[in-house]
């Protein structure tokens, strides 16, 4: 049994995901919503970032106050749809490095096919958050996290917007040490391994490719 997933069902997140699910929401609005949802999720997924005390002079007095300590972070979006979440996390943590893993699901087998992998050279010294809006069978997330582990990374989290129970079970079985942050846990997968009710193909909705 792995770490229990964190379901981030804040009303603001639920509201924005409802708009994302609507098939009449176009790419421009979809991209804005995915950025907003990601920022709200990142707020919670980074709750354990360590702080250090600093002294700052306010216009009134010297203050002992806190800033994020020099802990190194990297975000790893799974291409393509994971790129939709990148703006949101970088708005909050602009100094983080970014690695890219390109995977697509084979339309017949539904298994992930890797076509790109470029990770920061110092990734093994970093805390990594892998991002992808959709966790369906779990194959893509499992492969991406394995790639990151192969580089010696010790601290990995996975953040997705919508998950199917099947994918969540597979991911926690394969990587029981990886905390998972989800905004919505949906009902099931359909025969084409799409999440029901889901929001369709996230990459197509972000980039207008359908
Ligand atoms: O859990 P899984 O069954 O592996 O499915 C989830 C994957 O499917 C989607 O990518 P897709 O293959 O559509 O590629 P794209 O992002 O380029 O559209 C999604 O962004 C995930 O990466
Ligand atoms: O429902 C799904 C499943 C996989 N990938 C998507 O983008 N959507
Ligand atoms: Mg897609």
Coordinates of N, CA and C and ligand atoms in Angstrom, one line a residue:
X1 N 0.9 -1.2 0.0 CA 0.0 0.0 0.0 C 0.9 1.2 0.0
X2 N 0.7 2.1 -1.0 CA 1.5 3.3 -1.1 C 0.9 4.4 -0.2
X3 N 1.5 5.6 -0.4 CA 1.0 6.8 0.3 C -0.4 7.1 -0.3
X4 N -1.3 7.5 0.6 CA -2.6 7.9 0.1 C -2.6 9.1 -0.8
X5 N -3.3 9.1 -1.9 CA -3.3 10.3 -2.8 C -3.9 11.5 -2.1
X6 N -3.5 12.6 -2.4 CA -4.1 13.8 -1.9 C -5.1 14.3 -3.0
X7 N -6.4 14.4 -2.6 CA -7.4 14.9 -3.6 C -7.7 16.4 -3.3
X8 N -7.3 17.2 -4.2 CA -7.4 18.7 -4.0 C -8.8 19.2 -4.5
X9 N -9.8 19.0 -3.7 CA -11.2 19.3 -4.2 C -11.7 20.6 -3.7
X10 N -10.8 21.6 -3.6 CA -11.2 22.9 -3.2 C -12.3 23.4 -4.1
X11 N -13.3 24.2 -3.6 CA -14.4 24.7 -4.5 C -13.9 25.4 -5.7
X12 N -12.9 26.2 -5.6 CA -12.4 26.9 -6.8 C -11.8 25.9 -7.8
X13 N -11.2 24.9 -7.4 CA -10.6 23.9 -8.3 C -11.8 23.1 -9.0
X14 N -12.8 22.7 -8.2 CA -13.9 22.0 -8.7 C -14.7 22.8 -9.8
X15 N -14.8 24.1 -9.5 CA -15.5 25.0 -10.4 C -14.8 25.1 -11.7
X16 N -13.5 25.3 -11.7 CA -12.7 25.5 -12.9 C -12.6 24.2 -13.7
X17 N -12.6 23.1 -13.0 CA -12.5 21.8 -13.7 C -13.9 21.5 -14.4
X18 N -15.0 22.0 -13.8 CA -16.3 21.8 -14.5 C -16.2 22.6 -15.8
X19 N -15.6 23.7 -15.8 CA -15.6 24.5 -17.1 C -14.6 23.8 -18.1
X20 N -13.6 23.2 -17.6 CA -12.6 22.5 -18.5 C -13.3 21.3 -19.1
X21 N -14.2 20.6 -18.3 CA -14.9 19.4 -18.9 C -15.8 19.7 -20.0
X22 N -16.4 20.9 -20.0 CA -17.4 21.3 -20.9 C -16.9 21.3 -22.4
X23 N -17.5 20.5 -23.2 CA -16.9 20.3 -24.6 C -17.0 21.6 -25.4
X24 N -17.8 22.6 -24.9 CA -17.9 23.9 -25.6 C -16.8 24.9 -25.2
X25 N -16.0 24.5 -24.2 CA -14.9 25.4 -23.8 C -13.8 25.3 -24.9
X26 N -13.4 26.4 -25.4 CA -12.4 26.4 -26.5 C -11.0 26.4 -25.9
X27 N -10.0 26.3 -26.8 CA -8.6 26.1 -26.4 C -8.1 27.3 -25.6
X28 N -8.4 28.5 -25.9 CA -7.9 29.7 -25.2 C -8.3 29.6 -23.7
X29 N -9.7 29.4 -23.5 CA -10.2 29.4 -22.2 C -9.7 28.1 -21.5
X30 N -9.6 27.0 -22.2 CA -9.1 25.8 -21.6 C -7.6 25.9 -21.0
X31 N -6.8 26.6 -21.9 CA -5.4 26.9 -21.4 C -5.4 27.8 -20.2
X32 N -6.2 28.8 -20.2 CA -6.3 29.7 -19.0 C -6.7 28.9 -17.8
X33 N -7.7 28.1 -17.9 CA -8.2 27.3 -16.8 C -7.2 26.3 -16.3
X34 N -6.5 25.6 -17.2 CA -5.5 24.6 -16.7 C -4.4 25.3 -16.0
X35 N -4.0 26.5 -16.4 CA -3.0 27.3 -15.6 C -3.5 27.6 -14.2
X36 N -4.7 28.1 -14.2 CA -5.3 28.5 -12.9 C -5.4 27.3 -11.9
X37 N -5.9 26.2 -12.4 CA -6.1 25.0 -11.6 C -4.7 24.5 -11.1
X38 N -3.7 24.5 -12.0 CA -2.4 24.1 -11.7 C -1.8 24.9 -10.6
X39 N -2.0 26.3 -10.7 CA -1.5 27.1 -9.6 C -2.1 26.8 -8.3
X40 N -3.4 26.6 -8.3 CA -4.1 26.2 -7.0 C -3.5 24.9 -6.5
X41 N -3.3 23.9 -7.3 CA -2.8 22.6 -6.9 C -1.4 22.7 -6.4
X42 N -0.6 23.6 -7.1 CA 0.8 23.7 -6.7 C 1.0 24.3 -5.3
X43 N 0.1 25.2 -5.0 CA 0.0 25.8 -3.6 C 0.0 24.7 -2.6
X44 N -0.7 23.6 -2.8 CA -0.8 22.5 -1.8 C 0.3 21.5 -2.0
X45 N 0.7 21.2 -3.2 CA 1.8 20.2 -3.5 C 3.1 20.7 -3.0
X46 N 3.3 22.0 -2.7 CA 4.6 22.5 -2.3 C 4.5 23.0 -0.8
X47 N 3.4 22.5 -0.1 CA 3.2 22.9 1.3 C 4.4 22.5 2.2
X48 N 5.2 21.5 1.8 CA 6.3 21.1 2.7 C 7.7 21.7 2.2
X49 N 7.6 22.7 1.4 CA 8.9 23.3 1.0 C 9.6 23.9 2.3
X50 N 10.8 23.7 2.5 CA 11.5 24.2 3.7 C 11.7 25.7 3.6
X51 N 11.6 26.4 4.8 CA 11.8 27.8 4.9 C 13.1 28.1 5.6
X52 N 13.7 29.3 5.4 CA 14.8 29.7 6.3 C 14.5 31.1 6.7
X53 N 15.1 31.5 7.9 CA 14.8 32.8 8.4 C 15.8 33.8 7.8
X54 N 15.3 35.0 7.5 CA 16.1 36.1 7.0 C 15.7 37.3 7.7
X55 N 16.6 38.3 7.7 CA 16.3 39.6 8.3 C 16.1 40.6 7.2
X56 N 14.9 41.3 7.2 CA 14.5 42.3 6.2 C 14.2 43.6 6.9
X57 N 14.6 44.7 6.2 CA 14.2 46.0 6.8 C 12.9 46.5 6.1
X58 N 11.9 46.5 6.9 CA 10.6 47.1 6.4 C 10.7 48.6 6.5
X59 N 9.8 49.4 6.0 CA 9.9 50.9 6.2 C 9.7 51.2 7.7
X60 N 9.3 50.3 8.5 CA 9.1 50.6 9.9 C 10.2 50.0 10.8
X61 N 10.6 48.8 10.6 CA 11.6 48.2 11.5 C 12.3 47.0 10.8
X62 N 13.3 46.5 11.6 CA 13.9 45.2 11.1 C 13.0 44.1 11.4
X63 N 12.8 43.1 10.5 CA 11.9 42.0 10.7 C 12.7 40.7 10.5
X64 N 12.5 39.8 11.4 CA 13.0 38.4 11.1 C 11.8 37.7 10.5
X65 N 12.1 37.3 9.2 CA 11.0 36.7 8.5 C 11.5 35.5 7.7
X66 N 10.6 34.9 6.9 CA 11.0 33.6 6.3 C 10.9 33.6 4.8
X67 N 11.8 33.0 4.1 CA 11.8 32.8 2.7 C 12.1 31.3 2.4
X68 N 11.7 30.9 1.2 CA 12.0 29.5 0.8 C 13.5 29.3 0.8
X69 N 13.9 28.2 1.4 CA 15.4 28.0 1.5 C 15.8 27.4 0.1
X70 N 17.1 27.3 0.0 CA 17.7 27.1 -1.4 C 17.4 25.7 -1.9
X71 N 16.4 25.0 -1.5 CA 16.1 23.6 -2.0 C 15.9 23.7 -3.5
X72 N 16.5 22.8 -4.2 CA 16.4 22.8 -5.7 C 15.2 22.0 -6.2
X73 N 14.5 22.6 -7.1 CA 13.3 21.9 -7.6 C 13.4 21.7 -9.1
X74 N 12.8 20.7 -9.7 CA 12.6 20.6 -11.1 C 11.2 20.1 -11.4
X75 N 10.6 20.7 -12.4 CA 9.3 20.2 -12.9 C 9.6 19.4 -14.2
X76 N 8.9 18.2 -14.3 CA 9.0 17.4 -15.5 C 7.6 17.2 -16.1
X77 N 7.2 18.1 -17.1 CA 6.0 17.8 -17.8 C 6.1 16.7 -18.8
X78 N 5.0 15.8 -18.9 CA 5.0 14.8 -19.9 C 4.3 15.4 -21.1
X79 N 5.1 15.4 -22.2 CA 4.6 16.0 -23.5 C 3.5 15.1 -24.0
X80 N 2.5 15.8 -24.7 CA 2.3 17.2 -24.9 C 1.6 17.9 -23.7
X81 N 0.5 17.1 -23.2 CA -0.5 17.8 -22.4 C 0.1 18.4 -21.1
X82 N 1.2 17.7 -20.6 CA 1.9 18.2 -19.4 C 2.4 19.7 -19.5
X83 N 2.7 20.1 -20.8 CA 3.1 21.4 -21.0 C 2.1 22.4 -20.6
X84 N 0.8 22.0 -20.7 CA -0.3 22.9 -20.4 C -0.2 23.3 -18.9
X85 N 0.4 22.5 -18.1 CA 0.5 22.8 -16.6 C 1.8 23.6 -16.3
X86 N 2.7 23.7 -17.2 CA 4.0 24.3 -16.9 C 4.0 25.8 -16.5
X87 N 3.2 26.6 -17.3 CA 3.1 28.0 -16.9 C 2.7 28.2 -15.5
X88 N 1.7 27.4 -15.1 CA 1.1 27.6 -13.7 C 2.2 27.3 -12.7
X89 N 3.0 26.3 -12.8 CA 3.9 26.0 -11.7 C 5.1 27.0 -11.8
X90 N 5.5 27.4 -13.0 CA 6.6 28.3 -13.1 C 6.2 29.7 -12.7
X91 N 4.9 30.1 -12.7 CA 4.5 31.4 -12.2 C 4.8 31.4 -10.7
X92 N 4.6 30.3 -10.0 CA 4.9 30.2 -8.5 C 6.3 30.0 -8.2
X93 N 7.0 29.2 -9.0 CA 8.4 28.8 -8.7 C 9.3 29.0 -9.9
X94 N 9.5 30.3 -10.2 CA 10.2 30.6 -11.5 C 11.6 30.1 -11.6
X95 N 12.3 29.8 -10.4 CA 13.7 29.4 -10.5 C 13.8 27.9 -10.7
X96 N 12.7 27.2 -10.8 CA 12.8 25.7 -10.9 C 13.3 25.4 -12.3
X97 N 14.1 24.3 -12.4 CA 14.5 23.8 -13.7 C 13.4 22.9 -14.3
X98 N 13.5 22.7 -15.6 CA 12.4 21.9 -16.3 C 13.0 20.8 -17.2
X99 N 12.5 19.6 -17.0 CA 12.9 18.5 -17.9 C 11.7 18.1 -18.7
X100 N 11.9 17.5 -19.8 CA 10.8 17.2 -20.7 C 10.9 15.7 -21.0
X101 N 9.7 15.0 -20.9 CA 9.6 13.6 -21.3 C 8.5 13.5 -22.3
X102 N 8.8 13.1 -23.5 CA 7.8 13.0 -24.6 C 7.2 11.6 -24.7
X103 N 5.9 11.4 -24.4 CA 5.3 10.1 -24.5 C 4.0 10.3 -25.2
X104 N 3.6 9.3 -26.1 CA 2.2 9.3 -26.6 C 1.7 7.9 -26.4
X105 N 0.4 7.8 -26.2 CA -0.2 6.5 -26.1 C -0.5 5.9 -27.5
X106 N 0.0 4.7 -27.7 CA -0.3 4.0 -28.9 C -1.8 3.8 -29.0
X107 N -2.4 4.2 -30.1 CA -3.9 4.2 -30.2 C -4.4 2.7 -30.1
X108 N -3.7 1.7 -30.5 CA -4.2 0.3 -30.4 C -3.9 -0.3 -29.1
X109 N -2.6 -0.3 -28.6 CA -2.3 -1.0 -27.4 C -2.5 -0.1 -26.1
X110 N -2.7 1.2 -26.3 CA -2.8 2.2 -25.2 C -1.5 2.3 -24.4
X111 N -0.5 1.7 -24.8 CA 0.8 1.7 -24.1 C 1.6 2.9 -24.4
X112 N 2.3 3.5 -23.5 CA 3.1 4.7 -23.8 C 4.3 4.4 -24.7
X113 N 4.5 5.3 -25.6 CA 5.7 5.2 -26.5 C 6.6 6.5 -26.3
X114 N 7.8 6.2 -25.9 CA 8.7 7.4 -25.6 C 9.3 7.9 -26.9
X115 N 9.3 9.3 -27.1 CA 9.9 9.9 -28.2 C 10.9 11.0 -27.9
X116 N 11.0 11.4 -26.6 CA 11.9 12.4 -26.2 C 12.1 12.4 -24.7
X117 N 13.4 12.7 -24.3 CA 13.7 12.8 -22.9 C 14.9 13.7 -22.7
X118 N 14.7 14.8 -22.1 CA 15.8 15.8 -21.8 C 15.6 16.3 -20.4
X119 N 16.5 15.9 -19.5 CA 16.3 16.3 -18.1 C 17.5 17.1 -17.7
X120 N 17.3 18.0 -16.7 CA 18.5 18.8 -16.2 C 19.6 17.9 -15.8
X121 N 20.9 18.3 -16.1 CA 22.0 17.4 -15.7 C 22.2 17.2 -14.2
X122 N 21.7 18.2 -13.4 CA 21.8 18.0 -12.0 C 20.5 17.5 -11.3
X123 N 19.7 16.8 -12.1 CA 18.4 16.4 -11.6 C 18.4 15.5 -10.4
X124 N 19.5 14.7 -10.2 CA 19.6 13.8 -9.1 C 19.7 14.6 -7.8
X125 N 20.1 15.9 -7.8 CA 20.2 16.7 -6.6 C 18.9 17.5 -6.4
X126 N 17.9 17.3 -7.2 CA 16.7 18.1 -7.1 C 15.5 17.3 -6.6
X127 N 14.5 18.0 -6.1 CA 13.2 17.5 -5.8 C 12.4 17.6 -7.1
X128 N 11.7 16.6 -7.5 CA 11.1 16.6 -8.9 C 9.6 16.5 -8.7
X129 N 8.9 17.3 -9.5 CA 7.4 17.1 -9.6 C 7.1 16.9 -11.0
X130 N 6.6 15.6 -11.3 CA 6.2 15.2 -12.6 C 4.7 15.7 -12.8
X131 N 4.5 16.4 -14.0 CA 3.1 17.0 -14.2 C 2.5 16.5 -15.5
X132 N 1.2 16.1 -15.4 CA 0.5 15.7 -16.6 C -1.0 15.8 -16.2
X133 N -1.8 16.4 -17.0 CA -3.2 16.6 -16.5 C -4.0 15.3 -16.4
X134 N -3.7 14.3 -17.2 CA -4.5 13.1 -17.2 C -3.8 11.8 -16.7
X135 N -4.4 11.1 -15.8 CA -3.8 9.8 -15.4 C -4.9 8.8 -15.8
X136 N -4.7 8.1 -16.9 CA -5.8 7.2 -17.4 C -5.5 5.7 -17.0
X137 N -4.7 5.0 -17.8 CA -4.3 3.6 -17.4 C -3.1 3.7 -16.4
X138 N -2.4 4.9 -16.4 CA -1.3 5.1 -15.6 C 0.1 4.8 -16.2
X139 N 0.0 4.2 -17.5 CA 1.2 3.8 -18.2 C 2.2 5.0 -18.4
X140 N 1.7 6.1 -18.8 CA 2.6 7.3 -19.1 C 3.3 7.8 -17.8
X141 N 2.5 7.9 -16.8 CA 3.1 8.4 -15.5 C 4.1 7.4 -14.9
X142 N 3.8 6.2 -15.0 CA 4.7 5.1 -14.5 C 6.0 5.2 -15.2
X143 N 5.9 5.3 -16.6 CA 7.2 5.3 -17.4 C 8.0 6.6 -17.1
X144 N 7.3 7.7 -17.0 CA 8.0 9.0 -16.8 C 8.7 9.0 -15.5
X145 N 8.0 8.5 -14.4 CA 8.6 8.5 -13.1 C 9.8 7.5 -13.1
X146 N 9.7 6.4 -13.8 CA 10.8 5.4 -13.9 C 12.0 6.1 -14.5
X147 N 11.8 6.9 -15.5 CA 12.9 7.6 -16.2 C 13.6 8.5 -15.2
X148 N 12.8 9.2 -14.4 CA 13.4 10.2 -13.4 C 14.1 9.4 -12.3
X149 N 13.5 8.3 -11.9 CA 14.2 7.5 -10.9 C 15.5 7.0 -11.4
X150 N 15.6 6.6 -12.7 CA 16.8 6.0 -13.2 C 18.0 7.0 -13.1
X151 N 17.6 8.3 -13.1 CA 18.7 9.4 -13.0 C 19.1 9.6 -11.5
X152 N 18.6 8.8 -10.6 CA 19.0 8.9 -9.2 C 18.2 9.9 -8.4
X153 N 17.1 10.3 -8.9 CA 16.3 11.3 -8.1 C 15.6 10.6 -6.9
X154 N 15.7 11.2 -5.7 CA 15.2 10.5 -4.5 C 13.8 11.0 -4.2
X155 N 13.5 12.3 -4.4 CA 12.2 12.9 -4.0 C 11.4 13.2 -5.3
X156 N 10.3 12.5 -5.5 CA 9.5 12.7 -6.7 C 8.0 12.8 -6.2
X157 N 7.3 13.7 -6.8 CA 5.9 13.8 -6.6 C 5.2 13.8 -8.0
X158 N 4.0 13.4 -8.0 CA 3.2 13.4 -9.3 C 2.0 14.2 -9.1
X159 N 1.7 15.1 -10.0 CA 0.6 16.0 -9.9 C -0.2 15.9 -11.2
X160 N -1.5 15.5 -11.1 CA -2.4 15.5 -12.3 C -3.7 16.1 -11.9
X161 N -4.5 16.5 -13.0 CA -5.7 17.1 -12.7 C -6.9 16.1 -12.6
X162 N -7.0 15.2 -13.6 CA -8.0 14.2 -13.5 C -7.4 12.8 -13.5
X163 N -7.9 11.9 -12.6 CA -7.4 10.5 -12.6 C -8.5 9.5 -12.7
X164 N -8.2 8.4 -13.3 CA -9.2 7.3 -13.2 C -8.7 6.4 -12.1
X165 N -9.6 5.7 -11.4 CA -9.2 4.8 -10.4 C -8.2 3.7 -10.8
X166 N -8.4 3.2 -12.1 CA -7.5 2.2 -12.6 C -6.0 2.7 -12.7
X167 N -5.9 4.0 -13.1 CA -4.5 4.5 -13.3 C -3.9 4.8 -11.9
X168 N -4.8 5.3 -11.0 CA -4.2 5.6 -9.7 C -3.7 4.3 -9.0
X169 N -4.5 3.2 -9.2 CA -4.1 2.0 -8.6 C -2.8 1.5 -9.2
X170 N -2.7 1.6 -10.5 CA -1.5 1.1 -11.2 C -0.3 1.9 -10.7
X171 N -0.5 3.2 -10.7 CA 0.7 4.1 -10.3 C 1.1 3.9 -8.9
X172 N 0.2 3.8 -7.9 CA 0.6 3.6 -6.6 C 1.2 2.2 -6.3
X173 N 0.8 1.2 -7.2 CA 1.4 -0.1 -7.1 C 2.9 -0.1 -7.6
X174 N 3.1 0.7 -8.8 CA 4.4 0.7 -9.4 C 5.4 1.6 -8.6
X175 N 4.8 2.7 -8.1 CA 5.7 3.7 -7.4 C 5.1 4.1 -6.0
X176 N 5.1 3.1 -5.1 CA 4.4 3.4 -3.8 C 5.0 4.5 -3.0
X177 N 6.2 4.9 -3.4 CA 6.9 5.9 -2.6 C 6.6 7.3 -3.2
X178 N 5.8 7.5 -4.2 CA 5.6 8.8 -4.9 C 4.3 9.4 -4.4
X179 N 4.3 10.5 -3.7 CA 3.0 11.1 -3.4 C 2.3 11.6 -4.7
X180 N 1.0 11.4 -4.7 CA 0.2 11.8 -5.9 C -0.8 12.8 -5.5
X181 N -0.9 13.9 -6.2 CA -1.8 15.0 -6.0 C -2.8 15.0 -7.2
X182 N -4.1 14.9 -6.9 CA -5.1 14.8 -7.9 C -6.2 15.9 -7.6
X183 N -6.7 16.5 -8.7 CA -7.8 17.4 -8.4 C -9.2 16.7 -8.5
X184 N -9.3 15.7 -9.3 CA -10.6 15.0 -9.5 C -10.4 13.6 -9.8
X185 N -11.0 12.7 -8.9 CA -10.9 11.2 -9.2 C -12.2 10.8 -9.9
X186 N -12.1 10.5 -11.1 CA -13.3 10.2 -11.9 C -13.8 8.8 -11.7
X187 N -14.8 8.4 -12.6 CA -15.5 7.1 -12.4 C -14.7 5.9 -12.9
X188 N -14.2 6.0 -14.1 CA -13.6 4.8 -14.8 C -13.0 5.1 -16.1
X189 N -12.5 4.1 -16.8 CA -12.0 4.2 -18.2 C -13.0 3.6 -19.1
X190 N -13.1 4.1 -20.3 CA -14.0 3.5 -21.3 C -13.2 2.5 -22.1
X191 N -13.8 1.9 -23.1 CA -13.1 0.8 -23.9 C -11.9 1.3 -24.6
X192 N -11.9 2.7 -24.9 CA -10.7 3.3 -25.6 C -9.7 3.8 -24.6
X193 N -9.9 3.5 -23.3 CA -9.1 3.9 -22.2 C -9.0 5.4 -22.0
X194 N -10.2 6.1 -22.4 CA -10.4 7.5 -22.0 C -11.1 7.6 -20.7
X195 N -10.8 8.6 -19.9 CA -11.4 8.8 -18.6 C -12.9 9.2 -18.8
X196 N -13.7 8.6 -18.0 CA -15.2 8.9 -18.0 C -15.5 9.5 -16.6
X197 N -16.1 10.7 -16.5 CA -16.5 11.5 -17.7 C -15.3 12.3 -18.3
X198 N -14.3 12.6 -17.5 CA -13.1 13.2 -18.0 C -13.3 14.5 -18.7
X199 N -12.4 14.8 -19.6 CA -12.5 16.0 -20.4 C -12.1 15.8 -21.8
X200 N -12.0 14.6 -22.2 CA -11.6 14.3 -23.6 C -10.0 14.2 -23.6
X201 N -9.5 14.4 -24.8 CA -8.0 14.4 -25.0 C -7.4 15.7 -24.6
X202 N -6.7 15.7 -23.5 CA -6.2 17.0 -22.9 C -5.3 17.7 -23.9
X203 N -4.4 17.0 -24.6 CA -3.5 17.6 -25.5 C -4.2 18.2 -26.7
X204 N -5.2 17.6 -27.2 CA -6.0 18.1 -28.3 C -6.8 19.4 -27.9
X205 N -7.2 19.3 -26.6 CA -8.0 20.5 -26.2 C -7.1 21.7 -25.9
X206 N -5.9 21.4 -25.4 CA -4.9 22.6 -25.2 C -4.5 23.2 -26.5
X207 N -4.2 22.3 -27.5 CA -3.6 22.8 -28.7 C -4.5 22.9 -29.9
X208 N -5.8 22.5 -29.7 CA -6.7 22.6 -30.8 C -6.4 21.7 -32.0
X209 N -5.9 20.5 -31.7 CA -5.5 19.6 -32.8 C -6.5 18.6 -33.2
X210 N -7.7 18.8 -32.7 CA -8.8 17.8 -33.2 C -9.8 18.5 -34.0
Ligands
LIG1 O1 -2.4 7.1 -18.2 P1 -2.3 6.8 -19.6 O2 -3.2 5.7 -20.1 O3 -0.9 6.6 -20.1 O4 -2.8 8.1 -20.4 C1 -2.5 9.4 -20.0 C2 -1.7 10.0 -21.0 O5 -2.5 10.3 -22.2 C3 -2.3 11.6 -22.6 O6 -1.3 11.8 -23.4 P2 -1.4 11.4 -25.0 O7 -0.9 10.1 -25.2 O8 -2.8 11.8 -25.5 O9 -0.4 12.4 -25.7 P3 -0.5 14.0 -25.9 O10 -0.3 14.6 -24.6 O11 0.6 14.2 -26.9 O12 -1.8 14.3 -26.5 C4 -2.1 12.3 -21.2 O13 -1.6 13.6 -21.4 C5 -1.2 11.4 -20.5 O14 0.2 11.6 -20.8
LIG2 O1 -9.2 10.6 -21.0 C1 -8.0 10.7 -21.4 C2 -7.1 9.6 -21.3 C3 -5.9 9.8 -21.8 N1 -5.5 11.0 -22.2 C4 -6.3 12.1 -22.3 O2 -5.9 13.2 -22.7 N2 -7.6 11.9 -21.9
LIG3 MG1 -3.4 13.4 -26.1

